[in-house]
XYZ file of N, CA, C and O in Angstrom:
540
model
N -117.317 -152.973 -11.949
C -116.936 -152.095 -13.048
C -115.666 -152.653 -13.697
O -114.643 -152.772 -13.039
N -115.756 -152.986 -14.937
C -114.631 -153.641 -15.628
C -113.913 -152.723 -16.604
O -113.161 -153.175 -17.437
N -114.147 -151.440 -16.460
C -113.564 -150.478 -17.386
C -112.037 -150.470 -17.311
O -111.372 -150.125 -18.283
N -111.475 -150.886 -16.193
C -110.016 -150.872 -16.029
C -109.359 -152.209 -16.360
O -108.139 -152.353 -16.183
N -110.109 -153.180 -16.846
C -109.553 -154.511 -17.084
C -108.321 -154.500 -17.985
O -107.337 -155.175 -17.691
N -108.356 -153.747 -19.063
C -107.186 -153.737 -19.950
C -105.981 -153.073 -19.279
O -104.841 -153.482 -19.497
N -106.216 -152.094 -18.416
C -105.132 -151.483 -17.656
C -104.577 -152.472 -16.641
O -103.362 -152.520 -16.408
N -105.435 -153.277 -16.060
C -104.984 -154.284 -15.095
C -104.025 -155.270 -15.758
O -103.049 -155.700 -15.146
N -104.292 -155.616 -17.001
C -103.374 -156.506 -17.727
C -101.993 -155.873 -17.866
O -100.983 -156.562 -17.807
N -101.948 -154.559 -18.020
C -100.672 -153.849 -18.147
C -99.911 -153.882 -16.823
O -98.705 -154.139 -16.801
N -100.608 -153.654 -15.708
C -99.898 -153.587 -14.426
C -99.609 -154.960 -13.827
O -98.813 -155.062 -12.899
N -100.208 -156.015 -14.366
C -99.959 -157.357 -13.831
C -98.524 -157.840 -14.026
O -98.163 -158.885 -13.502
N -97.716 -157.086 -14.720
C -96.323 -157.488 -14.925
C -95.436 -157.124 -13.737
O -94.232 -157.351 -13.774
N -96.019 -156.587 -12.655
C -95.207 -156.156 -11.522
C -94.445 -157.332 -10.904
O -94.896 -158.463 -10.927
N -93.261 -157.022 -10.370
C -92.406 -158.037 -9.749
C -92.688 -158.190 -8.261
O -92.559 -159.269 -7.702
N -93.013 -157.077 -7.613
C -93.269 -157.083 -6.175
C -94.067 -155.825 -5.841
O -94.378 -155.023 -6.724
N -94.389 -155.647 -4.564
C -95.226 -154.518 -4.156
C -94.580 -153.177 -4.478
O -95.251 -152.234 -4.901
N -93.265 -153.079 -4.297
C -92.569 -151.824 -4.591
C -92.667 -151.490 -6.075
O -92.937 -150.347 -6.449
N -92.470 -152.499 -6.906
C -92.557 -152.296 -8.352
C -93.981 -151.868 -8.744
O -94.158 -150.962 -9.567
N -94.988 -152.500 -8.138
C -96.369 -152.128 -8.435
C -96.626 -150.681 -8.024
O -97.228 -149.912 -8.781
N -96.154 -150.278 -6.856
C -96.322 -148.889 -6.408
C -95.658 -147.911 -7.379
O -96.207 -146.842 -7.663
N -94.487 -148.272 -7.888
C -93.801 -147.419 -8.868
C -94.632 -147.297 -10.145
O -94.767 -146.205 -10.708
N -95.186 -148.419 -10.593
C -96.014 -148.397 -11.800
C -97.252 -147.527 -11.588
O -97.616 -146.732 -12.454
N -97.885 -147.673 -10.425
C -99.070 -146.874 -10.133
C -98.712 -145.392 -10.040
O -99.477 -144.532 -10.479
N -97.528 -145.097 -9.500
C -97.064 -143.713 -9.442
C -96.887 -143.119 -10.835
O -97.249 -141.958 -11.073
N -96.360 -143.906 -11.748
C -96.193 -143.442 -13.135
C -97.546 -143.195 -13.802
O -97.718 -142.198 -14.521
N -98.500 -144.089 -13.560
C -99.842 -143.903 -14.121
C -100.463 -142.634 -13.545
O -101.043 -141.819 -14.274
N -100.330 -142.447 -12.237
C -100.875 -141.257 -11.592
C -100.238 -139.996 -12.170
O -100.929 -139.015 -12.457
N -98.913 -140.012 -12.348
C -98.218 -138.847 -12.907
C -98.729 -138.491 -14.300
O -98.832 -137.313 -14.643
N -99.048 -139.497 -15.099
C -99.613 -139.226 -16.434
C -100.970 -138.551 -16.329
O -101.324 -137.716 -17.145
N -101.737 -138.941 -15.301
C -103.071 -138.375 -15.141
C -103.032 -136.991 -14.485
O -103.902 -136.163 -14.754
N -102.027 -136.744 -13.645
C -101.937 -135.465 -12.922
C -101.365 -134.402 -13.860
O -100.239 -133.938 -13.711
N -102.179 -133.993 -14.803
C -101.753 -133.098 -15.877
C -101.259 -131.759 -15.342
O -100.236 -131.254 -15.782
N -101.973 -131.190 -14.376
C -101.586 -129.868 -13.867
C -100.569 -129.945 -12.728
O -100.178 -128.925 -12.181
N -100.157 -131.173 -12.364
C -99.118 -131.413 -11.346
C -99.456 -130.777 -9.995
O -98.591 -130.298 -9.282
N -100.739 -130.851 -9.607
C -101.175 -130.338 -8.312
C -101.233 -131.429 -7.239
O -101.563 -131.155 -6.095
N -100.946 -132.663 -7.637
C -100.926 -133.743 -6.663
C -102.246 -134.460 -6.478
O -102.373 -135.294 -5.581
N -103.223 -134.146 -7.304
C -104.493 -134.863 -7.274
C -105.105 -134.829 -8.666
O -104.763 -133.974 -9.479
N -105.998 -135.803 -8.912
C -106.620 -135.892 -10.238
C -108.131 -135.939 -10.095
O -108.668 -136.485 -9.140
N -108.804 -135.348 -11.086
C -110.260 -135.432 -11.161
C -110.618 -136.351 -12.319
O -109.753 -136.961 -12.941
N -111.884 -136.421 -12.623
C -112.353 -137.325 -13.667
C -111.720 -137.025 -15.023
O -111.228 -137.923 -15.691
N -111.739 -135.775 -15.432
C -111.240 -135.471 -16.780
C -109.732 -135.715 -16.890
O -109.257 -136.197 -17.914
N -108.991 -135.421 -15.834
C -107.547 -135.712 -15.856
C -107.308 -137.217 -15.929
O -106.429 -137.681 -16.652
N -108.101 -137.955 -15.165
C -107.963 -139.408 -15.170
C -108.305 -139.961 -16.548
O -107.614 -140.855 -17.050
N -109.352 -139.418 -17.189
C -109.715 -139.853 -18.534
C -108.546 -139.643 -19.488
O -108.179 -140.534 -20.255
N -107.957 -138.451 -19.443
C -106.848 -138.127 -20.339
C -105.640 -139.008 -20.055
O -105.029 -139.563 -20.969
N -105.297 -139.122 -18.783
C -104.126 -139.912 -18.404
C -104.258 -141.371 -18.770
O -103.342 -141.971 -19.341
N -105.395 -141.973 -18.461
C -105.582 -143.395 -18.752
C -105.688 -143.666 -20.239
O -105.235 -144.707 -20.721
N -106.248 -142.723 -20.988
C -106.361 -142.939 -22.435
C -105.000 -142.859 -23.124
O -104.843 -143.339 -24.242
N -104.002 -142.288 -22.443
C -102.663 -142.188 -23.038
C -101.828 -143.449 -22.820
O -100.737 -143.579 -23.360
N -102.342 -144.375 -22.036
C -101.603 -145.614 -21.755
C -101.974 -146.651 -22.799
O -103.145 -146.866 -23.103
N -100.948 -147.289 -23.346
C -101.188 -148.300 -24.370
C -101.725 -149.570 -23.748
O -101.012 -150.286 -23.052
N -102.984 -149.815 -23.980
C -103.592 -151.081 -23.591
C -104.719 -151.358 -24.577
O -105.224 -150.458 -25.226
N -105.061 -152.621 -24.670
C -106.057 -153.033 -25.642
C -107.173 -153.779 -24.943
O -106.905 -154.796 -24.319
N -108.396 -153.312 -25.020
C -108.821 -152.057 -25.632
C -108.403 -150.863 -24.766
O -108.153 -151.026 -23.569
N -108.349 -149.687 -25.384
C -107.998 -148.492 -24.609
C -109.017 -148.250 -23.496
O -110.186 -148.598 -23.630
N -108.552 -147.672 -22.397
C -109.451 -147.364 -21.286
C -110.320 -146.179 -21.688
O -109.810 -145.124 -22.053
N -111.614 -146.363 -21.637
C -112.567 -145.309 -21.957
C -113.388 -145.038 -20.697
O -114.445 -145.620 -20.496
N -112.878 -144.171 -19.854
C -113.468 -143.893 -18.551
C -114.544 -142.822 -18.666
O -114.270 -141.703 -19.065
N -115.776 -143.168 -18.309
C -116.862 -142.193 -18.311
C -116.943 -141.539 -16.929
O -116.403 -142.086 -15.949
N -117.610 -140.397 -16.816
C -117.806 -139.798 -15.485
C -118.509 -140.760 -14.515
O -118.181 -140.795 -13.329
N -119.432 -141.558 -15.014
C -120.117 -142.541 -14.168
C -119.148 -143.608 -13.682
O -119.191 -144.024 -12.517
N -118.257 -144.063 -14.587
C -117.237 -145.042 -14.198
C -116.338 -144.465 -13.108
O -116.041 -145.131 -12.114
N -115.893 -143.233 -13.315
C -115.011 -142.578 -12.350
C -115.681 -142.489 -10.984
O -115.077 -142.812 -9.959
N -116.931 -142.089 -10.981
C -117.659 -141.966 -9.719
C -117.767 -143.323 -9.021
O -117.541 -143.439 -7.819
N -118.084 -144.349 -9.789
C -118.205 -145.704 -9.237
C -116.861 -146.207 -8.701
O -116.801 -146.775 -7.606
N -115.804 -146.008 -9.470
C -114.479 -146.501 -9.086
C -113.922 -145.806 -7.844
O -113.191 -146.410 -7.068
N -114.256 -144.544 -7.683
C -113.608 -143.748 -6.648
C -114.409 -143.626 -5.347
O -113.973 -142.925 -4.436
N -115.550 -144.309 -5.260
C -116.329 -144.267 -4.015
C -115.441 -144.763 -2.866
O -114.836 -145.824 -2.940
N -115.343 -143.945 -1.844
C -114.507 -144.292 -0.697
C -113.047 -143.914 -0.844
O -112.267 -144.064 0.094
N -112.670 -143.434 -2.023
C -111.278 -143.055 -2.269
C -111.126 -141.578 -2.591
O -110.120 -140.974 -2.251
N -112.107 -140.993 -3.280
C -112.025 -139.584 -3.694
C -112.351 -138.673 -2.512
O -113.094 -139.051 -1.605
N -111.802 -137.463 -2.555
C -112.121 -136.487 -1.509
C -113.488 -135.858 -1.793
O -114.185 -136.246 -2.732
N -113.855 -134.877 -0.993
C -115.174 -134.227 -1.141
C -115.332 -133.500 -2.467
O -116.441 -133.149 -2.861
N -114.217 -133.240 -3.150
C -114.249 -132.537 -4.435
C -114.145 -133.497 -5.620
O -113.991 -133.064 -6.764
N -114.190 -134.795 -5.337
C -114.110 -135.787 -6.409
C -112.719 -135.955 -6.966
O -112.544 -136.347 -8.114
N -111.699 -135.703 -6.140
C -110.316 -135.811 -6.575
C -109.604 -136.929 -5.813
O -109.966 -137.252 -4.687
N -108.612 -137.496 -6.464
C -107.783 -138.531 -5.854
C -106.356 -138.033 -5.735
O -105.788 -137.550 -6.722
N -105.759 -138.183 -4.558
C -104.324 -137.935 -4.452
C -103.614 -139.254 -4.753
O -104.265 -140.285 -4.976
N -102.301 -139.236 -4.743
C -101.549 -140.442 -5.112
C -101.862 -141.597 -4.167
O -102.068 -142.727 -4.613
N -101.913 -141.346 -2.868
C -102.169 -142.425 -1.906
C -103.542 -143.052 -2.135
O -103.678 -144.288 -2.123
N -104.548 -142.232 -2.363
C -105.892 -142.764 -2.590
C -106.015 -143.433 -3.955
O -106.725 -144.426 -4.101
N -105.326 -142.891 -4.959
C -105.305 -143.530 -6.269
C -104.675 -144.912 -6.156
O -105.202 -145.900 -6.671
N -103.561 -144.978 -5.448
C -102.865 -146.246 -5.276
C -103.744 -147.249 -4.526
O -103.857 -148.415 -4.929
N -104.386 -146.807 -3.447
C -105.274 -147.696 -2.688
C -106.429 -148.188 -3.559
O -106.789 -149.370 -3.514
N -106.983 -147.295 -4.365
C -108.063 -147.674 -5.260
C -107.578 -148.725 -6.261
O -108.234 -149.744 -6.486
N -106.412 -148.489 -6.840
C -105.887 -149.413 -7.844
C -105.547 -150.774 -7.232
O -105.787 -151.808 -7.857
N -104.987 -150.802 -6.030
C -104.720 -152.075 -5.347
C -106.030 -152.839 -5.171
O -106.092 -154.048 -5.410
N -107.067 -152.149 -4.739
C -108.370 -152.779 -4.524
C -108.933 -153.308 -5.834
O -109.408 -154.454 -5.896
N -108.882 -152.508 -6.882
C -109.420 -152.930 -8.181
C -108.596 -154.071 -8.763
O -109.143 -154.986 -9.397
N -107.275 -154.059 -8.548
C -106.414 -155.135 -9.031
C -106.734 -156.435 -8.292
O -106.798 -157.505 -8.910
N -106.968 -156.349 -7.007
C -107.328 -157.538 -6.231
C -108.634 -158.138 -6.754
O -108.742 -159.354 -6.948
N -109.620 -157.305 -6.997
C -110.903 -157.776 -7.531
C -110.701 -158.416 -8.904
O -111.252 -159.479 -9.204
N -109.883 -157.778 -9.738
C -109.610 -158.293 -11.082
C -108.944 -159.671 -11.009
O -109.336 -160.608 -11.708
N -107.947 -159.800 -10.142
C -107.227 -161.070 -10.021
C -108.159 -162.164 -9.517
O -108.134 -163.289 -10.022
N -108.983 -161.853 -8.539
C -109.930 -162.855 -8.037
C -110.875 -163.317 -9.140
O -111.182 -164.508 -9.247
N -111.319 -162.383 -9.958
C -112.198 -162.733 -11.079
C -111.477 -163.647 -12.058
O -112.029 -164.637 -12.534
N -110.214 -163.308 -12.362
C -109.424 -164.106 -13.309
C -109.171 -165.511 -12.766
O -109.277 -166.487 -13.500
N -108.828 -165.610 -11.482
C -108.595 -166.919 -10.867
C -109.864 -167.755 -10.961
O -109.813 -168.935 -11.319
N -110.997 -167.149 -10.655
C -112.265 -167.874 -10.737
C -112.559 -168.367 -12.132
O -112.992 -169.512 -12.325
N -112.294 -167.529 -13.143
C -112.560 -167.923 -14.531
C -111.649 -169.058 -14.968
O -112.097 -170.000 -15.614
N -110.354 -168.957 -14.629
C -109.413 -170.007 -15.021
C -109.780 -171.306 -14.326
O -109.773 -172.372 -14.929
N -110.119 -171.205 -13.048
C -110.515 -172.404 -12.304
C -111.738 -173.053 -12.934
O -111.794 -174.270 -13.087
N -112.712 -172.268 -13.308
C -113.937 -172.800 -13.906
C -113.671 -173.512 -15.227
O -114.407 -174.425 -15.591
N -112.609 -173.127 -15.925
C -112.303 -173.708 -17.232
C -111.351 -174.900 -17.147
O -111.122 -175.573 -18.131
N -110.764 -175.163 -15.973
C -109.785 -176.232 -15.871
C -110.449 -177.564 -15.540
O -111.587 -177.614 -15.086
N -109.730 -178.632 -15.791
C -110.222 -179.969 -15.451
C -110.362 -180.068 -13.936
O -109.477 -179.616 -13.203
N -111.451 -180.642 -13.433
C -111.754 -180.611 -11.999
C -110.651 -181.141 -11.077
O -110.473 -180.626 -9.993
N -109.913 -182.146 -11.471
C -108.921 -182.743 -10.563
C -107.489 -182.514 -11.025
O -106.568 -183.153 -10.513
N -107.283 -181.617 -11.953
C -105.926 -181.348 -12.417
C -105.164 -180.568 -11.354
O -105.744 -179.965 -10.455
N -103.852 -180.602 -11.462
C -103.007 -179.881 -10.507
C -103.339 -178.397 -10.514
O -103.463 -177.775 -9.465
N -103.530 -177.816 -11.702
C -103.815 -176.383 -11.768
C -105.168 -176.069 -11.132
O -105.326 -175.052 -10.466
N -106.145 -176.939 -11.299
C -107.458 -176.700 -10.693
C -107.364 -176.726 -9.176
O -107.930 -175.874 -8.488
N -106.639 -177.697 -8.636
C -106.486 -177.798 -7.187
C -105.706 -176.602 -6.659
O -106.062 -176.007 -5.631
N -104.658 -176.193 -7.365
C -103.869 -175.035 -6.966
C -104.730 -173.777 -6.968
O -104.683 -172.977 -6.032
N -105.517 -173.605 -8.020
C -106.385 -172.436 -8.102
C -107.467 -172.452 -7.032
O -107.820 -171.405 -6.493
N -107.983 -173.633 -6.698
C -108.972 -173.705 -5.613
C -108.339 -173.247 -4.299
O -108.952 -172.512 -3.528
N -107.094 -173.678 -4.072
C -106.392 -173.257 -2.862
C -106.161 -171.766 -2.840
O -106.373 -171.097 -1.817
N -105.733 -171.214 -3.958
C -105.508 -169.772 -4.063
C -106.817 -169.021 -3.853
O -106.863 -168.013 -3.138
N -107.875 -169.512 -4.443
C -109.187 -168.882 -4.293
C -109.608 -168.878 -2.821
O -110.121 -167.881 -2.316
N -109.357 -169.981 -2.122
C -109.693 -170.070 -0.704
C -108.872 -169.082 0.117
O -109.402 -168.378 0.975
N -107.584 -168.997 -0.171
C -106.714 -168.056 0.549
C -107.180 -166.627 0.321
O -107.283 -165.837 1.260
N -107.479 -166.287 -0.919
C -107.952 -164.940 -1.223
C -109.271 -164.643 -0.529
O -109.481 -163.549 -0.014
N -110.173 -165.604 -0.509
C -111.465 -165.404 0.140
C -111.292 -165.228 1.640
O -111.907 -164.357 2.250
N -110.428 -166.037 2.245
C -110.194 -165.921 3.683
C -109.549 -164.585 4.019
O -109.884 -163.961 5.009
N -108.621 -164.146 3.186
C -107.965 -162.858 3.411
C -108.982 -161.728 3.339
O -108.962 -160.803 4.134
N -109.897 -161.832 2.396
C -110.928 -160.812 2.225
C -111.812 -160.713 3.466
O -112.205 -159.647 3.872
N -112.111 -161.836 4.047
C -112.969 -161.863 5.223
C -112.199 -161.533 6.497
O -112.780 -161.434 7.559
N -110.869 -161.384 6.393
C -110.069 -161.051 7.564
C -109.825 -162.261 8.463
O -109.515 -162.108 9.632
N -109.954 -163.460 7.924
C -109.718 -164.658 8.726
C -108.240 -164.796 9.004
O -107.393 -164.498 8.163
N -107.907 -165.315 10.143
C -106.523 -165.574 10.495
C -106.183 -166.985 10.009
O -106.761 -167.954 10.473
N -105.238 -167.095 9.099
C -104.880 -168.400 8.540
C -103.889 -169.153 9.411
O -103.623 -170.313 9.183
N -103.298 -168.500 10.398
C -102.322 -169.137 11.270
C -103.003 -169.678 12.516
O -103.895 -169.045 13.064
N -102.567 -170.847 12.935
C -103.105 -171.411 14.177
C -102.593 -170.607 15.364
O -101.461 -170.132 15.366
N -103.435 -170.463 16.356
C -103.035 -169.685 17.536
C -102.503 -170.579 18.618
O -102.770 -171.694 18.755
């Protein structure tokens, strides 16, 4: 689901994990219209549509359902912790896609291509839970 791609471009400016968490908290606060500590589909639609990104995020109920599988509670709501976990996961997927695209467009033996291949390998190994350190 690529509905959040333009939002991912906005959050990619983070400096470190703490900064990213702060940014995600601000996004969540915009969506938590009634300030109850959780958001549903319509709140998320309103909150995300208020963020300046190009193109604007147009979240459908189907998109929300797809994005929140494994993160939403039994009532289809996300609290801040689950929203943040969902966004970290979606950001990781987005970055992996971007790395793959840039790698595919680079010259096969250029420094950037080799660097991106290494990054792609590290990301893939991390995803599989491989231990990169020798025992």
